[in-house]
Structures are given as C-alpha cells and as structure tokens.
C-alpha cells in the first residue's frame, strides 16, 4: 500500500510530540517534513523541539520554522502550565545538531505540495497561521494537496481555553477562518473526539518498555501533562488531541464523520468558536470516535520496534 505522505504543522508541545513520534513509527506514513508554529511554546522553541524530536527518534526530516505571531493580532500567552516552559513538561529540550530548512514554513508547504501534486496531506496540530500564509503565498496549494486534517475547534462541546474556543483556533482566529473557507479537502478533528481519547500512565509505560529512548522520553514528558489533566479535568490520564488527528488519517473507520460547513468567530465574546453551518465549503467534521481502538492503534504503533 502506498504510504500516506504527510507534513505535520506543529507547536511541540507534549501531545504534538506524541503525534510526531506516531508518524515516525507508523509504516503507513512517510513524514515529508515538520513545519513549526507558536502556540504551546514560541515558534523558536517549537522549531528547536521539532528538530530535536527528529534526532531523538533517529528519523531525519526537514523542519521549517513558521510564523512568529498571528496574522492580525498580538500573540496570546503560551500555556506553560500545560506543556511546561520549554514544551516537554519537566523534560529538558536539548539543542539539536540540525538546522531548520531555510525556506520557512509557508514556502516549504507550498513547494513540497507543488513538487508532489495530489500526494501530500497536511496535518495541522497547532494554530493555523502557517496554513493561512501558505494559502496567501500560493493559492494553488488548495488544489495541490491530497487533504488537510486540522486538530482544532469544538463543535458540540465546550472549548478548552474559553467556554467557546479551542486553543489552536483561539491563538489565531483569522488564520482559522481563512483555512476553513479554503476549497481544499479538509477533515476537522476537534475536541468533540480528542477529549474522548485518553492516554494512561500504563499506556506510556508500555511504550517506554518497547522503545526505551523515544518512548522513555515521552513517558517522562507526559507526567507533567498528566498532572495538568488531573488538576484541570480530574482525569487519570491525558487527552490525546494531536495523535488522534494522525489516526484520523490512517484509521478513518474509527471515526464518525459529518459533512458540514464550519464558521469561525473572529470577534466578540465567542471569539475562536467554531460553529457548524454557514455558506463556506463543506468539510468532514469528526463527531464520534472508537476511543479504545484509537488508543490500541497508538500503543501498538509506538511499540512496533521502529522507534529507538
Ligand atoms: O486544544 C488542543 C490543541 O492545542 C493541541 O494541538 C495542543 O497541542 C495545543 O496545540
Ligand atoms: Ca499542538
């Protein structure tokens, strides 16, 4: 079977690291590159962290640094209380040996998609500024991609930053509005499903046994993320936001999807809210998930011997 050729746009971030290591471990995926964005941490830290993850997993791939601030508004504060100041909880984030791709995220996205027409799926697991900038740089990207999967939004559940807004949308609502109104084949993986998928201490301990270097790092980093979920959600475990978006590509049968247009609120008390309906292009919104099956895929893939 031809592997899924993907670029992950990411703000690593602990659950981002979970998603990136999943993509590196899954033989069904060819990771063509990482593009970085602010959100969980600054873009500079996200770039450092993404480069370091490629070295942690012995899985070289291009990393292109993205926008340093939202399209039109001042940056929001980074959630140090969720991912730690450096982005990996209490785990240090070593300086990587490799340097980022000199083209930057928007050019890297446009040029890679143009070089592989109809083959690349962009999986966005951070704020959507880079994707909006790529659409502005070369609108043909909307026709050239195979698909776009966005971890973001909250259609029928409350937000996680405000009662209305999910973090990746909230950080740059104007960018999200541009991405949701583009005519590319898009799938939305929002809190409606990602908050239903829980990773536990036993899951990450099993991954650490199977992959002592990469899994051991993840098991140490996730402890900080567990503590946040215990305090904020009274949850024994953690929400698997970003890995769930990757599994929506490799295992779509585990999701219930609903075709709808989605509008993004860009002002007022509900800024960053994603609302079903409107006159925009229709996308596939995930509204249900087989959570246990998603976690089985996650643990089995990270334990398959392909990670160090
Ligand atoms: O709301 C969850 C999303 O915001 C995840 O992608 C998490 O990593 C943060 O970026
Ligand atoms: Ca993220």
PDB file of C-alpha atoms and ligand atoms in Angstrom:
ATOM      1  CA  UNK A   1       0.000   0.000   0.000  1.00  0.00           C
ATOM      2  CA  UNK A   2       1.335   3.467  -0.892  1.00  0.00           C
ATOM      3  CA  UNK A   3       2.189   5.294   2.328  1.00  0.00           C
ATOM      4  CA  UNK A   4       0.424   8.464   3.352  1.00  0.00           C
ATOM      5  CA  UNK A   5       2.853  11.306   2.552  1.00  0.00           C
ATOM      6  CA  UNK A   6       2.321  13.942   5.256  1.00  0.00           C
ATOM      7  CA  UNK A   7       3.626  17.242   6.587  1.00  0.00           C
ATOM      8  CA  UNK A   8       2.786  17.961  10.227  1.00  0.00           C
ATOM      9  CA  UNK A   9       2.348  21.637  11.178  1.00  0.00           C
ATOM     10  CA  UNK A  10       3.022  21.656  14.876  1.00  0.00           C
ATOM     11  CA  UNK A  11       3.673  23.562  18.133  1.00  0.00           C
ATOM     12  CA  UNK A  12       5.526  20.890  20.166  1.00  0.00           C
ATOM     13  CA  UNK A  13       4.210  20.539  22.869  1.00  0.00           C
ATOM     14  CA  UNK A  14       3.770  17.186  24.586  1.00  0.00           C
ATOM     15  CA  UNK A  15       0.810  15.840  22.618  1.00  0.00           C
ATOM     16  CA  UNK A  16       2.471  17.156  19.458  1.00  0.00           C
ATOM     17  CA  UNK A  17       5.499  15.008  20.350  1.00  0.00           C
ATOM     18  CA  UNK A  18       3.136  12.042  20.742  1.00  0.00           C
ATOM     19  CA  UNK A  19       1.790  12.698  17.221  1.00  0.00           C
ATOM     20  CA  UNK A  20       5.220  13.240  15.632  1.00  0.00           C
ATOM     21  CA  UNK A  21       6.641  10.011  17.108  1.00  0.00           C
ATOM     22  CA  UNK A  22       3.495   8.174  15.949  1.00  0.00           C
ATOM     23  CA  UNK A  23       4.034   9.424  12.388  1.00  0.00           C
ATOM     24  CA  UNK A  24       7.680   8.340  12.545  1.00  0.00           C
ATOM     25  CA  UNK A  25       6.773   4.865  13.811  1.00  0.00           C
ATOM     26  CA  UNK A  26       3.829   4.081  11.509  1.00  0.00           C
ATOM     27  CA  UNK A  27       4.996   2.240   8.345  1.00  0.00           C
ATOM     28  CA  UNK A  28       1.828   3.528   6.627  1.00  0.00           C
ATOM     29  CA  UNK A  29       3.182   7.092   6.863  1.00  0.00           C
ATOM     30  CA  UNK A  30       6.003   8.876   5.028  1.00  0.00           C
ATOM     31  CA  UNK A  31       6.805  12.009   7.050  1.00  0.00           C
ATOM     32  CA  UNK A  32       7.859  14.597   4.437  1.00  0.00           C
ATOM     33  CA  UNK A  33       8.542  17.367   6.937  1.00  0.00           C
ATOM     34  CA  UNK A  34       7.568  19.320  10.001  1.00  0.00           C
ATOM     35  CA  UNK A  35       6.575  22.994   9.973  1.00  0.00           C
ATOM     36  CA  UNK A  36       6.522  24.827  13.277  1.00  0.00           C
ATOM     37  CA  UNK A  37       4.275  27.431  14.805  1.00  0.00           C
ATOM     38  CA  UNK A  38       3.750  29.277  18.087  1.00  0.00           C
ATOM     39  CA  UNK A  39       1.042  28.056  20.426  1.00  0.00           C
ATOM     40  CA  UNK A  40       2.112  25.720  23.234  1.00  0.00           C
ATOM     41  CA  UNK A  41       5.504  27.483  23.101  1.00  0.00           C
ATOM     42  CA  UNK A  42       7.119  30.196  20.950  1.00  0.00           C
ATOM     43  CA  UNK A  43       7.915  29.364  17.323  1.00  0.00           C
ATOM     44  CA  UNK A  44      11.639  29.371  18.172  1.00  0.00           C
ATOM     45  CA  UNK A  45      11.121  26.751  20.911  1.00  0.00           C
ATOM     46  CA  UNK A  46       8.725  24.771  18.689  1.00  0.00           C
ATOM     47  CA  UNK A  47      11.404  24.674  15.979  1.00  0.00           C
ATOM     48  CA  UNK A  48      14.109  23.594  18.426  1.00  0.00           C
ATOM     49  CA  UNK A  49      11.794  20.910  19.828  1.00  0.00           C
ATOM     50  CA  UNK A  50      10.774  19.594  16.408  1.00  0.00           C
ATOM     51  CA  UNK A  51      14.408  19.324  15.279  1.00  0.00           C
ATOM     52  CA  UNK A  52      15.310  17.559  18.497  1.00  0.00           C
ATOM     53  CA  UNK A  53      12.461  15.033  18.080  1.00  0.00           C
ATOM     54  CA  UNK A  54      13.861  14.024  14.662  1.00  0.00           C
ATOM     55  CA  UNK A  55      17.210  13.345  16.395  1.00  0.00           C
ATOM     56  CA  UNK A  56      15.616  11.607  19.400  1.00  0.00           C
ATOM     57  CA  UNK A  57      13.857   9.165  17.052  1.00  0.00           C
ATOM     58  CA  UNK A  58      16.822   8.835  14.636  1.00  0.00           C
ATOM     59  CA  UNK A  59      14.340   9.933  11.949  1.00  0.00           C
ATOM     60  CA  UNK A  60      15.804  12.852   9.979  1.00  0.00           C
ATOM     61  CA  UNK A  61      13.324  15.020   8.104  1.00  0.00           C
ATOM     62  CA  UNK A  62      13.136  18.713   7.129  1.00  0.00           C
ATOM     63  CA  UNK A  63      11.903  21.149   9.774  1.00  0.00           C
ATOM     64  CA  UNK A  64      10.819  24.594   8.579  1.00  0.00           C
ATOM     65  CA  UNK A  65      10.180  27.411  11.045  1.00  0.00           C
ATOM     66  CA  UNK A  66       6.873  29.223  10.725  1.00  0.00           C
ATOM     67  CA  UNK A  67       5.220  32.490  11.644  1.00  0.00           C
ATOM     68  CA  UNK A  68       6.297  34.092  14.898  1.00  0.00           C
ATOM     69  CA  UNK A  69       2.943  35.776  15.571  1.00  0.00           C
ATOM     70  CA  UNK A  70      -0.720  35.594  14.496  1.00  0.00           C
ATOM     71  CA  UNK A  71      -1.893  37.122  11.206  1.00  0.00           C
ATOM     72  CA  UNK A  72      -3.537  40.188  12.626  1.00  0.00           C
ATOM     73  CA  UNK A  73      -3.471  40.283  16.427  1.00  0.00           C
ATOM     74  CA  UNK A  74      -0.896  40.219  19.247  1.00  0.00           C
ATOM     75  CA  UNK A  75       0.229  36.764  20.393  1.00  0.00           C
ATOM     76  CA  UNK A  76      -1.593  35.085  23.266  1.00  0.00           C
ATOM     77  CA  UNK A  77       0.386  33.754  26.261  1.00  0.00           C
ATOM     78  CA  UNK A  78       1.828  30.224  25.944  1.00  0.00           C
ATOM     79  CA  UNK A  79       0.214  27.605  28.268  1.00  0.00           C
ATOM     80  CA  UNK A  80       3.339  26.835  30.346  1.00  0.00           C
ATOM     81  CA  UNK A  81       1.033  25.161  32.892  1.00  0.00           C
ATOM     82  CA  UNK A  82       0.066  22.528  30.301  1.00  0.00           C
ATOM     83  CA  UNK A  83       3.298  21.748  28.401  1.00  0.00           C
ATOM     84  CA  UNK A  84       5.983  23.386  30.566  1.00  0.00           C
ATOM     85  CA  UNK A  85       8.060  26.438  29.652  1.00  0.00           C
ATOM     86  CA  UNK A  86      10.292  24.508  27.213  1.00  0.00           C
ATOM     87  CA  UNK A  87       7.404  22.441  25.804  1.00  0.00           C
ATOM     88  CA  UNK A  88       8.225  18.972  27.107  1.00  0.00           C
ATOM     89  CA  UNK A  89       6.995  19.263  30.676  1.00  0.00           C
ATOM     90  CA  UNK A  90       9.848  18.834  33.139  1.00  0.00           C
ATOM     91  CA  UNK A  91      11.996  17.163  30.458  1.00  0.00           C
ATOM     92  CA  UNK A  92      14.895  19.263  29.154  1.00  0.00           C
ATOM     93  CA  UNK A  93      14.768  20.130  25.458  1.00  0.00           C
ATOM     94  CA  UNK A  94      18.352  19.711  24.228  1.00  0.00           C
ATOM     95  CA  UNK A  95      19.748  21.916  21.469  1.00  0.00           C
ATOM     96  CA  UNK A  96      19.528  19.951  18.197  1.00  0.00           C
ATOM     97  CA  UNK A  97      22.507  19.487  15.884  1.00  0.00           C
ATOM     98  CA  UNK A  98      20.453  20.068  12.720  1.00  0.00           C
ATOM     99  CA  UNK A  99      19.339  23.474  11.401  1.00  0.00           C
ATOM    100  CA  UNK A 100      15.881  24.356  10.110  1.00  0.00           C
ATOM    101  CA  UNK A 101      15.062  24.417   6.404  1.00  0.00           C
ATOM    102  CA  UNK A 102      15.937  27.945   5.173  1.00  0.00           C
ATOM    103  CA  UNK A 103      12.677  28.306   3.223  1.00  0.00           C
ATOM    104  CA  UNK A 104      10.414  28.787   6.232  1.00  0.00           C
ATOM    105  CA  UNK A 105       7.081  27.061   6.767  1.00  0.00           C
ATOM    106  CA  UNK A 106       4.800  28.708   4.192  1.00  0.00           C
ATOM    107  CA  UNK A 107       7.307  28.269   1.330  1.00  0.00           C
ATOM    108  CA  UNK A 108       8.142  24.744   2.436  1.00  0.00           C
ATOM    109  CA  UNK A 109       4.433  23.805   2.465  1.00  0.00           C
ATOM    110  CA  UNK A 110       3.784  25.352  -0.970  1.00  0.00           C
ATOM    111  CA  UNK A 111       6.924  23.972  -2.647  1.00  0.00           C
ATOM    112  CA  UNK A 112       6.569  20.458  -1.219  1.00  0.00           C
ATOM    113  CA  UNK A 113       2.901  20.239  -2.261  1.00  0.00           C
ATOM    114  CA  UNK A 114       3.728  21.625  -5.729  1.00  0.00           C
ATOM    115  CA  UNK A 115       6.513  19.046  -6.115  1.00  0.00           C
ATOM    116  CA  UNK A 116       4.126  16.193  -5.256  1.00  0.00           C
ATOM    117  CA  UNK A 117       0.718  17.183  -6.687  1.00  0.00           C
ATOM    118  CA  UNK A 118      -2.207  15.247  -5.206  1.00  0.00           C
ATOM    119  CA  UNK A 119       0.011  13.287  -2.816  1.00  0.00           C
ATOM    120  CA  UNK A 120       0.555  15.341   0.358  1.00  0.00           C
ATOM    121  CA  UNK A 121      -1.753  15.508   3.375  1.00  0.00           C
ATOM    122  CA  UNK A 122      -1.072  18.411   5.726  1.00  0.00           C
ATOM    123  CA  UNK A 123      -1.909  17.568   9.347  1.00  0.00           C
ATOM    124  CA  UNK A 124      -2.168  20.788  11.368  1.00  0.00           C
ATOM    125  CA  UNK A 125      -1.976  20.303  15.114  1.00  0.00           C
ATOM    126  CA  UNK A 126      -1.253  23.889  16.137  1.00  0.00           C
ATOM    127  CA  UNK A 127      -2.593  27.360  15.362  1.00  0.00           C
ATOM    128  CA  UNK A 128      -3.292  27.758  11.625  1.00  0.00           C
ATOM    129  CA  UNK A 129      -1.144  30.788  10.771  1.00  0.00           C
ATOM    130  CA  UNK A 130       1.288  28.848   8.540  1.00  0.00           C
ATOM    131  CA  UNK A 131      -1.523  27.288   6.527  1.00  0.00           C
ATOM    132  CA  UNK A 132      -3.157  30.703   6.069  1.00  0.00           C
ATOM    133  CA  UNK A 133       0.179  32.180   4.971  1.00  0.00           C
ATOM    134  CA  UNK A 134       0.709  29.295   2.542  1.00  0.00           C
ATOM    135  CA  UNK A 135      -2.740  29.911   1.004  1.00  0.00           C
ATOM    136  CA  UNK A 136      -1.826  33.594   0.557  1.00  0.00           C
ATOM    137  CA  UNK A 137       1.625  32.778  -0.853  1.00  0.00           C
ATOM    138  CA  UNK A 138       0.335  30.260  -3.422  1.00  0.00           C
ATOM    139  CA  UNK A 139      -3.466  29.725  -3.603  1.00  0.00           C
ATOM    140  CA  UNK A 140      -2.800  26.709  -5.864  1.00  0.00           C
ATOM    141  CA  UNK A 141      -1.877  24.768  -2.711  1.00  0.00           C
ATOM    142  CA  UNK A 142      -5.615  24.296  -2.113  1.00  0.00           C
ATOM    143  CA  UNK A 143      -5.841  22.311  -5.347  1.00  0.00           C
ATOM    144  CA  UNK A 144      -2.467  20.610  -4.966  1.00  0.00           C
ATOM    145  CA  UNK A 145      -2.891  18.948  -1.575  1.00  0.00           C
ATOM    146  CA  UNK A 146      -4.390  15.499  -1.220  1.00  0.00           C
ATOM    147  CA  UNK A 147      -6.032  16.652   2.001  1.00  0.00           C
ATOM    148  CA  UNK A 148      -5.810  18.769   5.134  1.00  0.00           C
ATOM    149  CA  UNK A 149      -6.536  17.455   8.618  1.00  0.00           C
ATOM    150  CA  UNK A 150      -6.925  20.052  11.363  1.00  0.00           C
ATOM    151  CA  UNK A 151      -6.790  19.227  15.062  1.00  0.00           C
ATOM    152  CA  UNK A 152      -8.856  22.119  16.313  1.00  0.00           C
ATOM    153  CA  UNK A 153     -12.217  23.524  17.176  1.00  0.00           C
ATOM    154  CA  UNK A 154     -15.101  22.325  19.303  1.00  0.00           C
ATOM    155  CA  UNK A 155     -18.448  21.897  17.515  1.00  0.00           C
ATOM    156  CA  UNK A 156     -20.792  20.280  20.032  1.00  0.00           C
ATOM    157  CA  UNK A 157     -18.656  20.509  23.202  1.00  0.00           C
ATOM    158  CA  UNK A 158     -17.234  23.490  25.137  1.00  0.00           C
ATOM    159  CA  UNK A 159     -13.876  24.991  24.264  1.00  0.00           C
ATOM    160  CA  UNK A 160     -10.729  24.351  26.333  1.00  0.00           C
ATOM    161  CA  UNK A 161      -9.375  27.907  26.527  1.00  0.00           C
ATOM    162  CA  UNK A 162     -12.684  29.736  26.875  1.00  0.00           C
ATOM    163  CA  UNK A 163     -16.139  28.135  27.134  1.00  0.00           C
ATOM    164  CA  UNK A 164     -16.375  28.639  23.367  1.00  0.00           C
ATOM    165  CA  UNK A 165     -12.866  28.363  21.879  1.00  0.00           C
ATOM    166  CA  UNK A 166     -10.353  25.542  21.439  1.00  0.00           C
ATOM    167  CA  UNK A 167      -6.671  26.557  21.736  1.00  0.00           C
ATOM    168  CA  UNK A 168      -5.469  26.100  18.137  1.00  0.00           C
ATOM    169  CA  UNK A 169      -8.312  28.259  16.816  1.00  0.00           C
ATOM    170  CA  UNK A 170      -8.162  30.757  19.688  1.00  0.00           C
ATOM    171  CA  UNK A 171      -4.479  31.580  19.088  1.00  0.00           C
ATOM    172  CA  UNK A 172      -5.227  32.862  15.557  1.00  0.00           C
ATOM    173  CA  UNK A 173      -8.953  33.047  14.674  1.00  0.00           C
ATOM    174  CA  UNK A 174      -8.367  34.975  11.436  1.00  0.00           C
ATOM    175  CA  UNK A 175      -5.972  32.284  10.202  1.00  0.00           C
ATOM    176  CA  UNK A 176      -8.511  29.608  11.104  1.00  0.00           C
ATOM    177  CA  UNK A 177     -11.241  31.480   9.214  1.00  0.00           C
ATOM    178  CA  UNK A 178      -9.009  31.550   6.112  1.00  0.00           C
ATOM    179  CA  UNK A 179      -8.234  27.833   6.412  1.00  0.00           C
ATOM    180  CA  UNK A 180     -11.895  26.855   6.948  1.00  0.00           C
ATOM    181  CA  UNK A 181     -13.022  28.886   3.925  1.00  0.00           C
ATOM    182  CA  UNK A 182     -10.421  27.447   1.549  1.00  0.00           C
ATOM    183  CA  UNK A 183     -11.622  24.905  -1.024  1.00  0.00           C
ATOM    184  CA  UNK A 184      -9.247  22.066  -0.064  1.00  0.00           C
ATOM    185  CA  UNK A 185     -10.423  18.611   1.108  1.00  0.00           C
ATOM    186  CA  UNK A 186     -10.485  19.162   4.867  1.00  0.00           C
ATOM    187  CA  UNK A 187     -11.199  16.982   7.877  1.00  0.00           C
ATOM    188  CA  UNK A 188     -11.760  18.563  11.288  1.00  0.00           C
ATOM    189  CA  UNK A 189     -10.656  16.614  14.373  1.00  0.00           C
ATOM    190  CA  UNK A 190     -11.926  18.731  17.226  1.00  0.00           C
ATOM    191  CA  UNK A 191     -12.396  18.399  20.952  1.00  0.00           C
ATOM    192  CA  UNK A 192     -15.636  16.545  20.144  1.00  0.00           C
ATOM    193  CA  UNK A 193     -13.456  13.471  19.597  1.00  0.00           C
ATOM    194  CA  UNK A 194      -9.999  14.285  21.006  1.00  0.00           C
ATOM    195  CA  UNK A 195     -11.289  14.771  24.553  1.00  0.00           C
ATOM    196  CA  UNK A 196     -12.848  11.303  24.311  1.00  0.00           C
ATOM    197  CA  UNK A 197      -9.448   9.644  23.756  1.00  0.00           C
ATOM    198  CA  UNK A 198      -7.466   9.183  26.979  1.00  0.00           C
ATOM    199  CA  UNK A 199      -3.871   8.050  27.253  1.00  0.00           C
ATOM    200  CA  UNK A 200      -2.961   6.495  30.596  1.00  0.00           C
ATOM    201  CA  UNK A 201       0.195   6.003  32.648  1.00  0.00           C
ATOM    202  CA  UNK A 202       0.080   2.294  31.752  1.00  0.00           C
ATOM    203  CA  UNK A 203      -0.038   3.134  28.018  1.00  0.00           C
ATOM    204  CA  UNK A 204       3.085   5.294  28.177  1.00  0.00           C
ATOM    205  CA  UNK A 205       4.901   2.884  30.494  1.00  0.00           C
ATOM    206  CA  UNK A 206       4.304   0.136  27.912  1.00  0.00           C
ATOM    207  CA  UNK A 207       5.632   2.370  25.125  1.00  0.00           C
ATOM    208  CA  UNK A 208       8.710   3.191  27.232  1.00  0.00           C
ATOM    209  CA  UNK A 209       9.449  -0.522  27.683  1.00  0.00           C
ATOM    210  CA  UNK A 210       9.149  -1.149  23.938  1.00  0.00           C
ATOM    211  CA  UNK A 211      11.088   1.972  22.859  1.00  0.00           C
ATOM    212  CA  UNK A 212      13.416   2.926  25.726  1.00  0.00           C
ATOM    213  CA  UNK A 213      14.936   6.036  24.103  1.00  0.00           C
ATOM    214  CA  UNK A 214      11.969   7.717  22.387  1.00  0.00           C
ATOM    215  CA  UNK A 215       9.269   6.085  24.497  1.00  0.00           C
ATOM    216  CA  UNK A 216      11.244   6.722  27.668  1.00  0.00           C
ATOM    217  CA  UNK A 217      11.399  10.427  26.795  1.00  0.00           C
ATOM    218  CA  UNK A 218       7.656  10.506  26.126  1.00  0.00           C
ATOM    219  CA  UNK A 219       6.881   8.699  29.378  1.00  0.00           C
ATOM    220  CA  UNK A 220       8.915  11.264  31.340  1.00  0.00           C
ATOM    221  CA  UNK A 221       7.479  14.275  29.478  1.00  0.00           C
ATOM    222  CA  UNK A 222       3.855  13.129  29.791  1.00  0.00           C
ATOM    223  CA  UNK A 223       3.987  13.159  33.624  1.00  0.00           C
ATOM    224  CA  UNK A 224       3.672  16.977  33.588  1.00  0.00           C
ATOM    225  CA  UNK A 225       0.752  16.702  31.118  1.00  0.00           C
ATOM    226  CA  UNK A 226      -0.929  14.110  33.383  1.00  0.00           C
ATOM    227  CA  UNK A 227      -0.647  16.494  36.348  1.00  0.00           C
ATOM    228  CA  UNK A 228      -2.382  19.244  34.369  1.00  0.00           C
ATOM    229  CA  UNK A 229      -5.237  16.890  33.393  1.00  0.00           C
ATOM    230  CA  UNK A 230      -5.638  15.700  36.965  1.00  0.00           C
ATOM    231  CA  UNK A 231      -5.886  19.271  38.223  1.00  0.00           C
ATOM    232  CA  UNK A 232      -7.937  20.789  35.367  1.00  0.00           C
ATOM    233  CA  UNK A 233     -10.165  17.859  34.378  1.00  0.00           C
ATOM    234  CA  UNK A 234      -9.947  15.447  37.324  1.00  0.00           C
ATOM    235  CA  UNK A 235      -8.749  12.925  34.724  1.00  0.00           C
ATOM    236  CA  UNK A 236      -6.431   9.935  35.424  1.00  0.00           C
ATOM    237  CA  UNK A 237      -4.555  10.248  32.134  1.00  0.00           C
ATOM    238  CA  UNK A 238      -4.461  12.833  29.351  1.00  0.00           C
ATOM    239  CA  UNK A 239      -6.334  13.980  26.275  1.00  0.00           C
ATOM    240  CA  UNK A 240      -4.700  12.593  23.115  1.00  0.00           C
ATOM    241  CA  UNK A 241      -5.508  15.599  20.910  1.00  0.00           C
ATOM    242  CA  UNK A 242      -2.739  15.559  18.294  1.00  0.00           C
ATOM    243  CA  UNK A 243      -2.159  11.803  17.871  1.00  0.00           C
ATOM    244  CA  UNK A 244      -5.925  11.411  17.321  1.00  0.00           C
ATOM    245  CA  UNK A 245      -5.649  13.711  14.272  1.00  0.00           C
ATOM    246  CA  UNK A 246      -2.929  11.475  12.781  1.00  0.00           C
ATOM    247  CA  UNK A 247      -5.039   8.351  13.389  1.00  0.00           C
ATOM    248  CA  UNK A 248      -8.000  10.044  11.668  1.00  0.00           C
ATOM    249  CA  UNK A 249      -5.832   9.800   8.517  1.00  0.00           C
ATOM    250  CA  UNK A 250      -4.546   6.232   8.945  1.00  0.00           C
ATOM    251  CA  UNK A 251      -7.695   4.709  10.501  1.00  0.00           C
ATOM    252  CA  UNK A 252     -10.734   6.777   9.417  1.00  0.00           C
ATOM    253  CA  UNK A 253     -13.106   3.872  10.083  1.00  0.00           C
ATOM    254  CA  UNK A 254     -12.617   4.542  13.804  1.00  0.00           C
ATOM    255  CA  UNK A 255     -14.384   7.908  13.442  1.00  0.00           C
ATOM    256  CA  UNK A 256     -17.945   9.018  12.765  1.00  0.00           C
ATOM    257  CA  UNK A 257     -17.819  11.991  10.390  1.00  0.00           C
ATOM    258  CA  UNK A 258     -20.448  14.529   9.351  1.00  0.00           C
ATOM    259  CA  UNK A 259     -20.228  16.824   6.317  1.00  0.00           C
ATOM    260  CA  UNK A 260     -20.814  20.475   7.152  1.00  0.00           C
ATOM    261  CA  UNK A 261     -19.523  23.956   6.607  1.00  0.00           C
ATOM    262  CA  UNK A 262     -17.893  25.447   9.705  1.00  0.00           C
ATOM    263  CA  UNK A 263     -17.640  29.144  10.538  1.00  0.00           C
ATOM    264  CA  UNK A 264     -15.068  30.679  12.877  1.00  0.00           C
ATOM    265  CA  UNK A 265     -15.993  33.576  15.146  1.00  0.00           C
ATOM    266  CA  UNK A 266     -13.271  36.245  14.804  1.00  0.00           C
ATOM    267  CA  UNK A 267     -14.646  38.839  17.226  1.00  0.00           C
ATOM    268  CA  UNK A 268     -16.828  39.287  20.270  1.00  0.00           C
ATOM    269  CA  UNK A 269     -17.268  37.215  23.407  1.00  0.00           C
ATOM    270  CA  UNK A 270     -17.242  33.954  21.441  1.00  0.00           C
ATOM    271  CA  UNK A 271     -14.031  34.706  19.525  1.00  0.00           C
ATOM    272  CA  UNK A 272     -12.390  31.464  18.366  1.00  0.00           C
ATOM    273  CA  UNK A 273     -15.633  29.493  18.450  1.00  0.00           C
ATOM    274  CA  UNK A 274     -16.246  27.046  15.575  1.00  0.00           C
ATOM    275  CA  UNK A 275     -19.882  26.807  14.527  1.00  0.00           C
ATOM    276  CA  UNK A 276     -21.488  24.258  12.191  1.00  0.00           C
ATOM    277  CA  UNK A 277     -23.247  25.778   9.197  1.00  0.00           C
ATOM    278  CA  UNK A 278     -22.820  28.841   7.031  1.00  0.00           C
ATOM    279  CA  UNK A 279     -22.100  29.237   3.342  1.00  0.00           C
ATOM    280  CA  UNK A 280     -18.479  28.121   3.324  1.00  0.00           C
ATOM    281  CA  UNK A 281     -17.104  24.938   1.742  1.00  0.00           C
ATOM    282  CA  UNK A 282     -18.196  21.697   3.389  1.00  0.00           C
ATOM    283  CA  UNK A 283     -15.642  19.700   5.339  1.00  0.00           C
ATOM    284  CA  UNK A 284     -15.708  16.360   7.158  1.00  0.00           C
ATOM    285  CA  UNK A 285     -16.156  17.002  10.880  1.00  0.00           C
ATOM    286  CA  UNK A 286     -15.419  14.172  13.318  1.00  0.00           C
ATOM    287  CA  UNK A 287     -18.281  13.851  15.782  1.00  0.00           C
ATOM    288  CA  UNK A 288     -17.681  10.373  17.144  1.00  0.00           C
ATOM    289  CA  UNK A 289     -14.732   8.033  17.768  1.00  0.00           C
ATOM    290  CA  UNK A 290     -13.931   4.497  18.923  1.00  0.00           C
ATOM    291  CA  UNK A 291     -11.620   5.750  21.674  1.00  0.00           C
ATOM    292  CA  UNK A 292     -10.364   2.356  22.831  1.00  0.00           C
ATOM    293  CA  UNK A 293      -9.468   1.370  19.274  1.00  0.00           C
ATOM    294  CA  UNK A 294      -7.590   4.651  18.750  1.00  0.00           C
ATOM    295  CA  UNK A 295      -5.508   4.011  21.872  1.00  0.00           C
ATOM    296  CA  UNK A 296      -4.853   0.408  20.765  1.00  0.00           C
ATOM    297  CA  UNK A 297      -3.519   1.723  17.439  1.00  0.00           C
ATOM    298  CA  UNK A 298      -1.425   4.325  19.249  1.00  0.00           C
ATOM    299  CA  UNK A 299       0.255   1.990  21.756  1.00  0.00           C
ATOM    300  CA  UNK A 300       0.762  -0.815  19.211  1.00  0.00           C
ATOM    301  CA  UNK A 301       2.344   1.522  16.662  1.00  0.00           C
ATOM    302  CA  UNK A 302       4.750   3.165  19.102  1.00  0.00           C
ATOM    303  CA  UNK A 303       5.644  -0.336  20.379  1.00  0.00           C
ATOM    304  CA  UNK A 304       6.278  -1.857  16.922  1.00  0.00           C
ATOM    305  CA  UNK A 305      10.060  -1.726  17.164  1.00  0.00           C
ATOM    306  CA  UNK A 306      10.564   1.118  14.680  1.00  0.00           C
ATOM    307  CA  UNK A 307      11.361   3.699  17.375  1.00  0.00           C
ATOM    308  CA  UNK A 308      14.645   3.532  19.370  1.00  0.00           C
TER     309      UNK A 308
HETATM  310  O1  LIG B   1      -6.533  22.207  22.136  1.00  0.00           O
HETATM  311  C1  LIG B   1      -5.554  21.212  21.982  1.00  0.00           C
HETATM  312  C2  LIG B   1      -4.528  21.628  20.976  1.00  0.00           C
HETATM  313  O2  LIG B   1      -3.848  22.814  21.420  1.00  0.00           O
HETATM  314  C3  LIG B   1      -3.411  20.581  20.800  1.00  0.00           C
HETATM  315  O3  LIG B   1      -2.907  20.644  19.498  1.00  0.00           O
HETATM  316  C4  LIG B   1      -2.373  21.031  21.781  1.00  0.00           C
HETATM  317  O4  LIG B   1      -1.054  20.574  21.425  1.00  0.00           O
HETATM  318  C5  LIG B   1      -2.453  22.525  21.622  1.00  0.00           C
HETATM  319  O5  LIG B   1      -1.700  22.875  20.471  1.00  0.00           O
HETATM  320 CA1  LIG B   2      -0.485  21.009  19.211  1.00  0.00          CA
END
